[in-house]
Structures are given as C-alpha cells and as structure tokens.
XYZ file of C-alpha atoms in Angstrom:
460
model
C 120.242 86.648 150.531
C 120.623 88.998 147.543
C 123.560 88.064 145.287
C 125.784 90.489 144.732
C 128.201 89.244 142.032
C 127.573 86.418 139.448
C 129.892 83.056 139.713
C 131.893 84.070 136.793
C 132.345 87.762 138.142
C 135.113 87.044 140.872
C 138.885 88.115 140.274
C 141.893 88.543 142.327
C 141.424 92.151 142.913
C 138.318 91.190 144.712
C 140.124 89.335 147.200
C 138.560 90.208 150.871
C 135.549 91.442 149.907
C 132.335 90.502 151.025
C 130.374 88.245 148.133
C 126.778 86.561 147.732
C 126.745 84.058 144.849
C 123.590 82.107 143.817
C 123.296 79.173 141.579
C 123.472 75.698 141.007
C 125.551 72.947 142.973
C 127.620 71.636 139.519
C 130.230 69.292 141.956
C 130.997 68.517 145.683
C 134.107 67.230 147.123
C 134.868 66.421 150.403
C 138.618 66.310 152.034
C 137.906 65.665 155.625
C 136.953 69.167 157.892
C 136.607 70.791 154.423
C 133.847 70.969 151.820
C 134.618 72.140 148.005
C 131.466 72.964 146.564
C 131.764 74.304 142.288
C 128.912 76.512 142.030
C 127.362 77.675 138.701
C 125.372 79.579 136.982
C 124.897 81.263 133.671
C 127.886 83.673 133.794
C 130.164 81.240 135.326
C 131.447 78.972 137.900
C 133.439 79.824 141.293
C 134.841 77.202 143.842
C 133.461 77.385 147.250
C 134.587 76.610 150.697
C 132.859 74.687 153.471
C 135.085 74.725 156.924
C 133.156 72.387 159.360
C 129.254 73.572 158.412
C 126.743 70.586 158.863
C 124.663 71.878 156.423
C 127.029 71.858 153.199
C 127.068 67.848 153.655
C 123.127 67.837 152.713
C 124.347 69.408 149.237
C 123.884 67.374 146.147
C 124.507 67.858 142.413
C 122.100 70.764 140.886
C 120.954 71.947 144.295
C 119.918 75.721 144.172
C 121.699 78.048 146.793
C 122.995 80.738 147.673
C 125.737 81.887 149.509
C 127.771 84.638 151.934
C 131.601 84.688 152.701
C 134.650 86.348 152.112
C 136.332 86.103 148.626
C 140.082 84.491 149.217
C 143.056 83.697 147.283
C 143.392 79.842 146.064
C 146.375 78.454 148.028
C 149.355 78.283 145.719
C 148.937 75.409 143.575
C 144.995 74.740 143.245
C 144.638 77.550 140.895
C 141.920 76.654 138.060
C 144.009 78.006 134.963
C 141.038 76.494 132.906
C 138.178 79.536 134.355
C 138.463 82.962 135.098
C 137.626 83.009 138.129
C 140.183 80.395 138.877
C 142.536 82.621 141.267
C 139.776 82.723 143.951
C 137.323 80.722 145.656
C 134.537 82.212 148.661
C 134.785 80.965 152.106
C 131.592 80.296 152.803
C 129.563 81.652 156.149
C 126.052 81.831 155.406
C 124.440 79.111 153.484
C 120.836 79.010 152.447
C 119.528 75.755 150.137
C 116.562 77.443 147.902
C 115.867 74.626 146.586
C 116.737 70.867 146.566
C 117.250 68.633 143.365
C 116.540 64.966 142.537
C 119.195 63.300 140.846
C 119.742 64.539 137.252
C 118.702 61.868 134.948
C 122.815 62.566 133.127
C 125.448 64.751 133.923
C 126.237 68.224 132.457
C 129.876 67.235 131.680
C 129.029 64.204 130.388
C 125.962 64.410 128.127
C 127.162 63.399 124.697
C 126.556 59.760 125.101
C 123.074 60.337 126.265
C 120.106 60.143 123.879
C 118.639 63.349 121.814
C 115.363 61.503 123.552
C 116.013 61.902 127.244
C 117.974 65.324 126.540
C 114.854 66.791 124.728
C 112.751 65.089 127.542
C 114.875 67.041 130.423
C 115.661 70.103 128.153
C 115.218 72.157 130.943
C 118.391 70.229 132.489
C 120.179 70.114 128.950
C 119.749 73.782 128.704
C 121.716 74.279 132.192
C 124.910 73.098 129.571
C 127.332 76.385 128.807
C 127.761 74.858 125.753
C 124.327 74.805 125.088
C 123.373 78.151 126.600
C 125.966 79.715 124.566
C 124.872 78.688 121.276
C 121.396 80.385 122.428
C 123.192 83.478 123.402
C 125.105 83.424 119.864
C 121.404 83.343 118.836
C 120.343 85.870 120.670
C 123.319 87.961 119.684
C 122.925 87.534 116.065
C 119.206 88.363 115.946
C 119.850 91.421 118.013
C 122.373 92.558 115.606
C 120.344 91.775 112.674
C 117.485 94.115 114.245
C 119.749 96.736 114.904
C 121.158 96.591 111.384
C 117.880 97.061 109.562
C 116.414 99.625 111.981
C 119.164 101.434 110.787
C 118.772 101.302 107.596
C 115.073 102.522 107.660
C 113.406 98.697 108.040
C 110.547 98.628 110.288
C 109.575 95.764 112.077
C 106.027 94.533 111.646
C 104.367 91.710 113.042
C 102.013 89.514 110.491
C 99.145 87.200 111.382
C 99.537 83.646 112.641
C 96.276 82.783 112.181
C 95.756 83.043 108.639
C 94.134 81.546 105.242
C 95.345 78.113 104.100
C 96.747 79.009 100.105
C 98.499 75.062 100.578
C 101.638 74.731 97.674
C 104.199 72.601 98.345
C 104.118 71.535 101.949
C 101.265 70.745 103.997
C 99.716 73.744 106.329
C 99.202 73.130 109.704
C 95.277 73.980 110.508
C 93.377 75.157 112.647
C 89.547 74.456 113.463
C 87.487 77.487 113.836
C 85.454 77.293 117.043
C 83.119 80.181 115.766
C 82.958 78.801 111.865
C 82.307 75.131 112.244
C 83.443 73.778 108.798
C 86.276 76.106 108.809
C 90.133 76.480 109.737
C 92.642 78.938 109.886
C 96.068 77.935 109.024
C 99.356 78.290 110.654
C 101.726 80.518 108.259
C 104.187 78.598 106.120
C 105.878 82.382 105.235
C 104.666 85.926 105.669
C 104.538 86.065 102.086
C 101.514 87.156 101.510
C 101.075 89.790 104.156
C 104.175 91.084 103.378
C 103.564 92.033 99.432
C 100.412 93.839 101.189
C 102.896 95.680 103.034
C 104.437 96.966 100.417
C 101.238 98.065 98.906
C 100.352 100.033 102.107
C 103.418 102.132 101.408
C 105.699 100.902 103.830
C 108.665 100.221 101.458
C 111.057 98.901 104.189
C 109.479 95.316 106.306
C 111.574 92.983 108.285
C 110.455 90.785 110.662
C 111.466 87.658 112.830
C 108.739 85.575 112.091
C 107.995 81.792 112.996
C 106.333 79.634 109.894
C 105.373 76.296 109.942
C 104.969 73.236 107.881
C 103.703 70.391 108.333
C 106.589 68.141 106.495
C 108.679 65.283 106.684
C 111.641 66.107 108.698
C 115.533 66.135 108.589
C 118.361 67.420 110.290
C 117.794 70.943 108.575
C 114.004 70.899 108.957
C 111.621 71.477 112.061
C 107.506 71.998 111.761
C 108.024 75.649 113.090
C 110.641 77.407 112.212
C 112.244 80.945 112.493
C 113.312 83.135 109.741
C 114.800 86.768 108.734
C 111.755 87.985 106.527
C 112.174 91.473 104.437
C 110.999 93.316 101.920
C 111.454 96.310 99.524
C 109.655 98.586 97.621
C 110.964 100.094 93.977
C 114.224 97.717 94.389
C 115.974 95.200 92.179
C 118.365 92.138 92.447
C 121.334 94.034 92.653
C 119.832 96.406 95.971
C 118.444 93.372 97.633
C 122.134 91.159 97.466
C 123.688 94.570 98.713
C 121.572 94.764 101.995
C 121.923 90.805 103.036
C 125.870 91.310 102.013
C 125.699 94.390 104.132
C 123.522 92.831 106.927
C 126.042 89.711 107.411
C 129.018 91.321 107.386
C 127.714 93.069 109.653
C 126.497 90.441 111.796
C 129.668 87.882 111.598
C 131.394 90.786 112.937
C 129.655 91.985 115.732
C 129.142 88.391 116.783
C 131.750 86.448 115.830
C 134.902 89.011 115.141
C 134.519 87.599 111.539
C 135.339 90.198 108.518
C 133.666 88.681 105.264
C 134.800 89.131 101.775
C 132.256 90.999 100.003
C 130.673 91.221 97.120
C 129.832 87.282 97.767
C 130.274 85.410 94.299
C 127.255 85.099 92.132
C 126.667 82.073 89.566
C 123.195 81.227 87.596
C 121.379 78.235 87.936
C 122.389 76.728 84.650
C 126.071 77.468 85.305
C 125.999 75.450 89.363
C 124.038 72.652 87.364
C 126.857 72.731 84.449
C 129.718 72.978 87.129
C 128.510 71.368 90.724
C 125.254 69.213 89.557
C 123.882 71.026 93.042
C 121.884 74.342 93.419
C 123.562 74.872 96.448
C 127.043 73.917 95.687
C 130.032 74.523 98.794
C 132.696 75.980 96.620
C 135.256 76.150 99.425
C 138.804 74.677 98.159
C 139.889 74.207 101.496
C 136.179 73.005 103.274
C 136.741 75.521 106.238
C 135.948 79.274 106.943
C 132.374 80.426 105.274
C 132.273 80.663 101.647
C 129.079 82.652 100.136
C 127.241 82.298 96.920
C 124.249 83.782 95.451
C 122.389 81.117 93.005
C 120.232 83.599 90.575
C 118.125 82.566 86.920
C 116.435 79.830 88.304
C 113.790 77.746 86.355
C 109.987 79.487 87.197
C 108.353 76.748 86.538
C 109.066 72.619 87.095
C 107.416 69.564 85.576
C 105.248 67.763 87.710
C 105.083 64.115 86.445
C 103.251 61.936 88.472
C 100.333 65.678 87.914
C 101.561 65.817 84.316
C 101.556 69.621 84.316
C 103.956 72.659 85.018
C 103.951 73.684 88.819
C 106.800 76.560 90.298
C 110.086 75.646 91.027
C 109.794 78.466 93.675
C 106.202 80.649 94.719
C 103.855 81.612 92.260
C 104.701 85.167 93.270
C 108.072 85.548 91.770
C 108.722 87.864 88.539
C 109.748 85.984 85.485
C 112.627 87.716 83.548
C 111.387 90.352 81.090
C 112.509 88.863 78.243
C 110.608 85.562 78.733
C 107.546 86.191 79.626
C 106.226 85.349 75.988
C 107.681 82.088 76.751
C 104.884 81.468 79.732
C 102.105 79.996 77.814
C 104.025 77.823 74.815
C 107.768 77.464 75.994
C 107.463 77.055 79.971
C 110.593 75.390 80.250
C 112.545 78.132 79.139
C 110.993 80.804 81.509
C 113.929 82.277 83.617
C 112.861 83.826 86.999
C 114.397 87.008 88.910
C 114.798 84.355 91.604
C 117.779 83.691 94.020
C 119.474 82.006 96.856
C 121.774 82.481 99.226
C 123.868 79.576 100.173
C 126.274 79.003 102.474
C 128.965 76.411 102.380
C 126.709 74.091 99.897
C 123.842 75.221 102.665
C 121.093 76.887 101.450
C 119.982 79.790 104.484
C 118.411 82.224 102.236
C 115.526 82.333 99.463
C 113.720 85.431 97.432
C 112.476 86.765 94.515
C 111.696 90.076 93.079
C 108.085 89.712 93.152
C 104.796 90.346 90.558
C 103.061 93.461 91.643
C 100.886 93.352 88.343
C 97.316 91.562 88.594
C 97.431 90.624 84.750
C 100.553 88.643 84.741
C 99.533 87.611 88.522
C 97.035 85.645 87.218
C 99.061 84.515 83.492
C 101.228 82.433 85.844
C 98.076 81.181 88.041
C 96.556 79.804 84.633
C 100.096 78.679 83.438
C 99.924 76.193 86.611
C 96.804 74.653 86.444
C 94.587 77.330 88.997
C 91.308 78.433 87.205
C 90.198 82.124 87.420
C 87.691 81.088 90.490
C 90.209 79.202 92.325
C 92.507 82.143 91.878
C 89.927 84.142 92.966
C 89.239 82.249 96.258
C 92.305 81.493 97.375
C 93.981 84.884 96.093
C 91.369 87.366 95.267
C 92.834 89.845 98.026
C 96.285 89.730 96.804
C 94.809 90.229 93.260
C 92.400 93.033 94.137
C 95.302 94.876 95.976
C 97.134 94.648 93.047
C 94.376 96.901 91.225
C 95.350 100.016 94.022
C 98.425 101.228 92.870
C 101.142 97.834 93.964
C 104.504 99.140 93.718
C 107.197 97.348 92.387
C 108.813 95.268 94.916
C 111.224 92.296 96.006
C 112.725 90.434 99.086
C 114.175 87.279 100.615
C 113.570 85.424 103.750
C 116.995 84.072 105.107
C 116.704 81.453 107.645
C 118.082 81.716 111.131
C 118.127 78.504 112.761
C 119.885 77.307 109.718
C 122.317 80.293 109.761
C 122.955 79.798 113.694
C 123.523 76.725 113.354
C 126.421 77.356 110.596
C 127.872 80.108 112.945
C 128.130 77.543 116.076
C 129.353 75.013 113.857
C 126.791 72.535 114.713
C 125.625 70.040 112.920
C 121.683 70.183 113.247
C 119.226 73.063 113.906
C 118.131 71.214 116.882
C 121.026 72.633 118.436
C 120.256 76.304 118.277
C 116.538 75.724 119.092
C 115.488 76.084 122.818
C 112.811 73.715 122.537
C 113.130 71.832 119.202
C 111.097 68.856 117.678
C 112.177 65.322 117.283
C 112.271 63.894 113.746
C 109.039 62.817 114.184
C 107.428 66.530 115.018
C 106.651 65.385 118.860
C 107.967 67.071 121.592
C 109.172 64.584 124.253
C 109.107 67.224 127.246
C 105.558 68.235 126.496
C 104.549 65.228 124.927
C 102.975 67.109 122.194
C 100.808 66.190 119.819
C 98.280 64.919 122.545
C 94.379 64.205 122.419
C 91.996 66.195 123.337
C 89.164 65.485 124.965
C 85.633 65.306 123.363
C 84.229 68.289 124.823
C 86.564 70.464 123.033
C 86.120 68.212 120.031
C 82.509 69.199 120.697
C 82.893 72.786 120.439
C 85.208 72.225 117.365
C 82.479 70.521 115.295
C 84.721 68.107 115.068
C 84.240 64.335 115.175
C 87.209 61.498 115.066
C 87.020 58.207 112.977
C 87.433 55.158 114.687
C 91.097 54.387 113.921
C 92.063 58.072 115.540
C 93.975 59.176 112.187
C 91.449 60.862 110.695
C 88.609 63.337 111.289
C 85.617 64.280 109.472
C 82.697 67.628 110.238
C-alpha cells in the first residue's frame, strides 16, 4: 500500500474519501467488536477503526503499518478537540503490519521520568517524541533561514577541512593518527578560523558556513565535544557592519521561525562597563526575565594573566585586532591592551563570539611574541597564515554564533542536548553507539600506534 495522506492531513471535508495512512501504532483500545487503533507519524496522529478484523488484535504499541478505509465522521461526542484531525477517524479495510515492535523500553507520553541514559541509549525511540522532533524541525527551520538570509546578501557557503593541523590554545584538540605519516596526526577543527582568514585572502569577501568543531573539554549543560556553529566572515568591514548583519540575520530568523519581531539595534555595553554594572561578561539584562533580551559585549581585555604559567596568554584568539590606539601598550602595558573583540549574548547566554581580525604579518607575530610563542614556533605552527599575510591580506572581521546554543534558547530548553539528534553524555560517550570503543590491534598496527599497559595512554 502507498499512503496517500499523512496522519495529521485528515479533515472533515475529507469525509468519504478513500485514505492510506502509514505509521506507527502510538495506542490500542479495545471495546468489544471494535478496535481503536491512534496511529502516528511525523505530521500527525489520526484514530483508526477496527470492526471485527482478526488481525488488528496482533497490534501492539510502535508497530509499523499501514492502512486502507474510508475516512468517516467521529460520532457526536468522541471528537478529539485536542488534534486536528480530531473530527475524523478511517474505518479501516485493508491492514498490512510492515513491521512488528518489541516493547519500547518507556513510553512516548510518558518519558520525563526516564533517565537521559536509557533515552540517549534508545534515541532512535526518543526521537519518535513530537516534542522532540519539533525542536529538530525548529532546527532545521532556523538553519534554513539563516542560509537563505546570507545567500542573499552575497555570502557564499564554503566548506573547510576537518582534517586539519593541531595549533592547540585553550582546549584540547581531538587527534587523529596518520596511517600514511606514522608519528603524525591530524586534528579535528576546534573553529574554521584559520581557513577562513585564508578565505578572505583568496578574495572571497563574503564566507559563511555551518560547520561542526570539536573540543576535547570538560563538559556542561552548554558544552558537547562536537559542536555546530554559524561561522562568517568579511572582507574590508568593521564592528559596526558586522553587528548590522547578525542584527539583520536574527531578526530575520526569529521571524520566519518563530513569528518573533526583535527590537533592533540590540544594546551595546563594553567590557569594563558589564564588569562595573553586572560582575558577568554575559550579563541577562531582562527586568522582567522573559522574552529575549540582546546585548553586544565589545572592548574586551586582549590579553589575560596566566598565573599558575606566570605570563600573558589571550583572553580570546591570538588573531583578534587590538584597538589602534593601544597597540604601543603590547610589549610594556599588556593589561591595558583593548581588543576590537565582541560577543553576542543572549539572556546572560553567550551564543555568539568574533573579532575584527589581524591581516598584517608584523603585528601577527608582535602578539605571538607578546604570549610567549618564539619566531620558530610561530613559524611551525603558523607559518602559512603568516606567509599569506605577505600576498596582499585584506582587512577583515567576523563572528561565529553558535546554533545549538541559540536553538536551544528559541525552544526554551534547558540544555543543548535537547536540540542535538544524537548528543553526548557529560562524559563525551555516546550510550547508543557506545562510543569511545577499542580498537583492535591490527588497526593499532597500521596506526604505529602502541597502548601502555593501564589502556590510558599511548606512546609511537
């Protein structure tokens, strides 16, 4: 059987028409010669009819079928006020099971007392949730619109590498062992930073891209080891452009998505003046604690005292432009050294981060020295960013505003985990997968790789 409408598709005015529905068994009820079957699916749910068919009593929860009949009107009274397709339920003539189901390990309307555990172990179950699936359609939704946005605009979308160099600052880099280069790993992209500043100095001017990152960090409620962001960036473009495009973008996108109109320009304070006020980067100044408030946090610190190092590392990436004015403040006074960086927080949430960026190889390498990296380290783990620099770098800025974060805000949930399809546990394992696993010693072998005893460790 072909289905021919979808179980939230069914009105009144469809009433004696012939139907095919496909989809999952959600409840069964059984009043004597009669059967009521609830069948779902993504779109919906319509109540079914069994009159006297044997085969409707092998029907369990989460069952796949399909089915034939004749759309009716409810009798008066049994009307489902609560769905749309409420008015009407099929009278089933044709049934065909696709495919059985074992018991679900916890019921779709009654999942909230069940572990994040055994719902990240079954996520393919979880995900059968509408209230799930819609927060991955809001995603959907608002990355669509995003795209659209910026391709109008002039932004092209470019995909950057995922195997790339390890340039580790700040948190860990995921790596991985060359089979071809024994001694030598690629590592997993924390940001497409690099690649796109190279972008801009191919002449592109206008980069956005969805791009997964990943770090290999501690995590919390806000954090997973890969992650998906909003990454852009401009060519011959200041503060005041950039704020105008993501103010642009996400009005934008709250409307299309949500219905949402936001006040723009959003409200701008400096770093000093959220410490002075809030004692938080990333203050919520909401009076009222509902709706979505905005806030761009600009003038932060470039560089931050390292303590337990005792020497001056960034507060944000090595790449970021320091304000004109203090840049003869690098070498004696680096405390003082304002940056053209700035945030984007939402609701005392911080979703977005950038920085007009260094496009000059002399001061490139000023702030290099100024945090402890000699000329050959530089060199090594920056020389082609520094060489590019030397063929005509324009000057250029962006920000990287991320999504699950974001998403998250918009469904009003309270973790990232949410919005992901297939999220991480705190601990970075995957319960459905079981990832991280072994692997055997052949491929550990061909690695050129060889474990310690305790399993924690390895060693070429």
């Amino acid at each position: 059987m072909k289905r021919t409408y979808t179980c939230g598709e069914l009105r009144a005015e469809d009433i004696g028409k012939k139907a095919v529905l496909t989809g999952w068994v959600h409840k069964r009820r059984d009043h004597g010669k009669l059967i009521f079957v609830d069948i779902r699916d993504r779109y919906g749910m319509t109540q079914i009819v069994f009159f006297k068919m044997k085969a409707a009593e092998e029907l369990r929860s989460e069952y796949v079928i399909a089915v034939k009949g004749i759309v009716q009107k409810r009798p008066d009274g049994t009307e489902n006020t609560g769905i749309p397709t409420g008015k009407v339920e099929l009278g089933v003539s044709e049934l065909e099971i696709l495919n059985p189901s074992l018991t679900p390990p916890f019921e779709l309307d009654n999942a909230d007392g069940i572990s994040e555990e055994v719902r990240l172990k079954y996520r393919y179950i979880d995900l059968r949730r509408p209230d799930v699936q819609k927060k991955l359609i809001l995603r959907h939704r608002i990355i669509k619109s995003m795209r659209d946005f910026l391709d109008k605009k002039g932004f092209i979308e470019v995909e950057t590498p995922v195997l790339t160099k390890s340039t580790p600052e700040g948190a860990r880099d995921f790596l991985v062992p060359s089979r071809l280069n024994h001694g030598k790993f690629f590592a997993l992209p924390q940001s497409p930073q690099l690649f796109k500043q190279l972008l801009m100095v191919s002449g592109l001017e206008r980069y956005f891209q969805i791009a997964k990152c990943f770090r290999d960090e501690d995590l919390r409620s806000d954090r997973q080891p890969e992650f998906t962001q909003l990454d852009m960036e401009v060519s011959f473009t200041d503060e005041e452009e950039i704020f105008a495009i993501i103010e642009k973008l996400l009005f934008y996108v709250f409307k299309e998505t949500m219905g949402l109109e936001l006040k723009t320009p959003f409200p701008r304070m400096s770093y000093k003046e959220t410490m002075e006020k809030y004692n938080s980067d990333k203050p919520d100044i909401r009076e009222n604690r509902t709706g979505f408030q905005f806030l761009w946090v600009t003038s932060f610190p470039l560089f931050k005292y390292n303590e337990e190092e005792k020497k001056w590392d960034m507060e944000h990436h090595p790449f970021t432009y320091p304000l004109v004015e203090d840049i003869n403040l690098i070498e004696k006074e680096p405390a003082r050294v304002r940056s053209r960086a700035y945030d984007l927080v939402i609701n005392g949430v911080e979703i977005a981060s950038g920085s007009i960026r260094i496009h000059k190889r002399e001061l490139q390498e000023k702030i290099f020295k100024r945090i402890g990296l000699s000329m050959e380290e530089a060199k090594e783990r920056f020389g082609f960013l520094l060489e590019a620099f030397e063929y005509g770098a324009p000057p250029h800025g962006g920000i990287a505003l991320g999504l699950d974060r974001l998403i998250a805000l918009m469904a009003g949930s309270d973790t990232i985990r949410d919005v992901i399809a297939f999220p991480k546990t705190q601990k970075a394992a995957c319960p459905l997968t079981e990832a991280p696993s072994s692997v055997d010693e052949k491929q550990l072998k061909e690695l050129g790789i060889k474990l310690e005893k305790d399993n924690t460790k390895s060693n070429l």
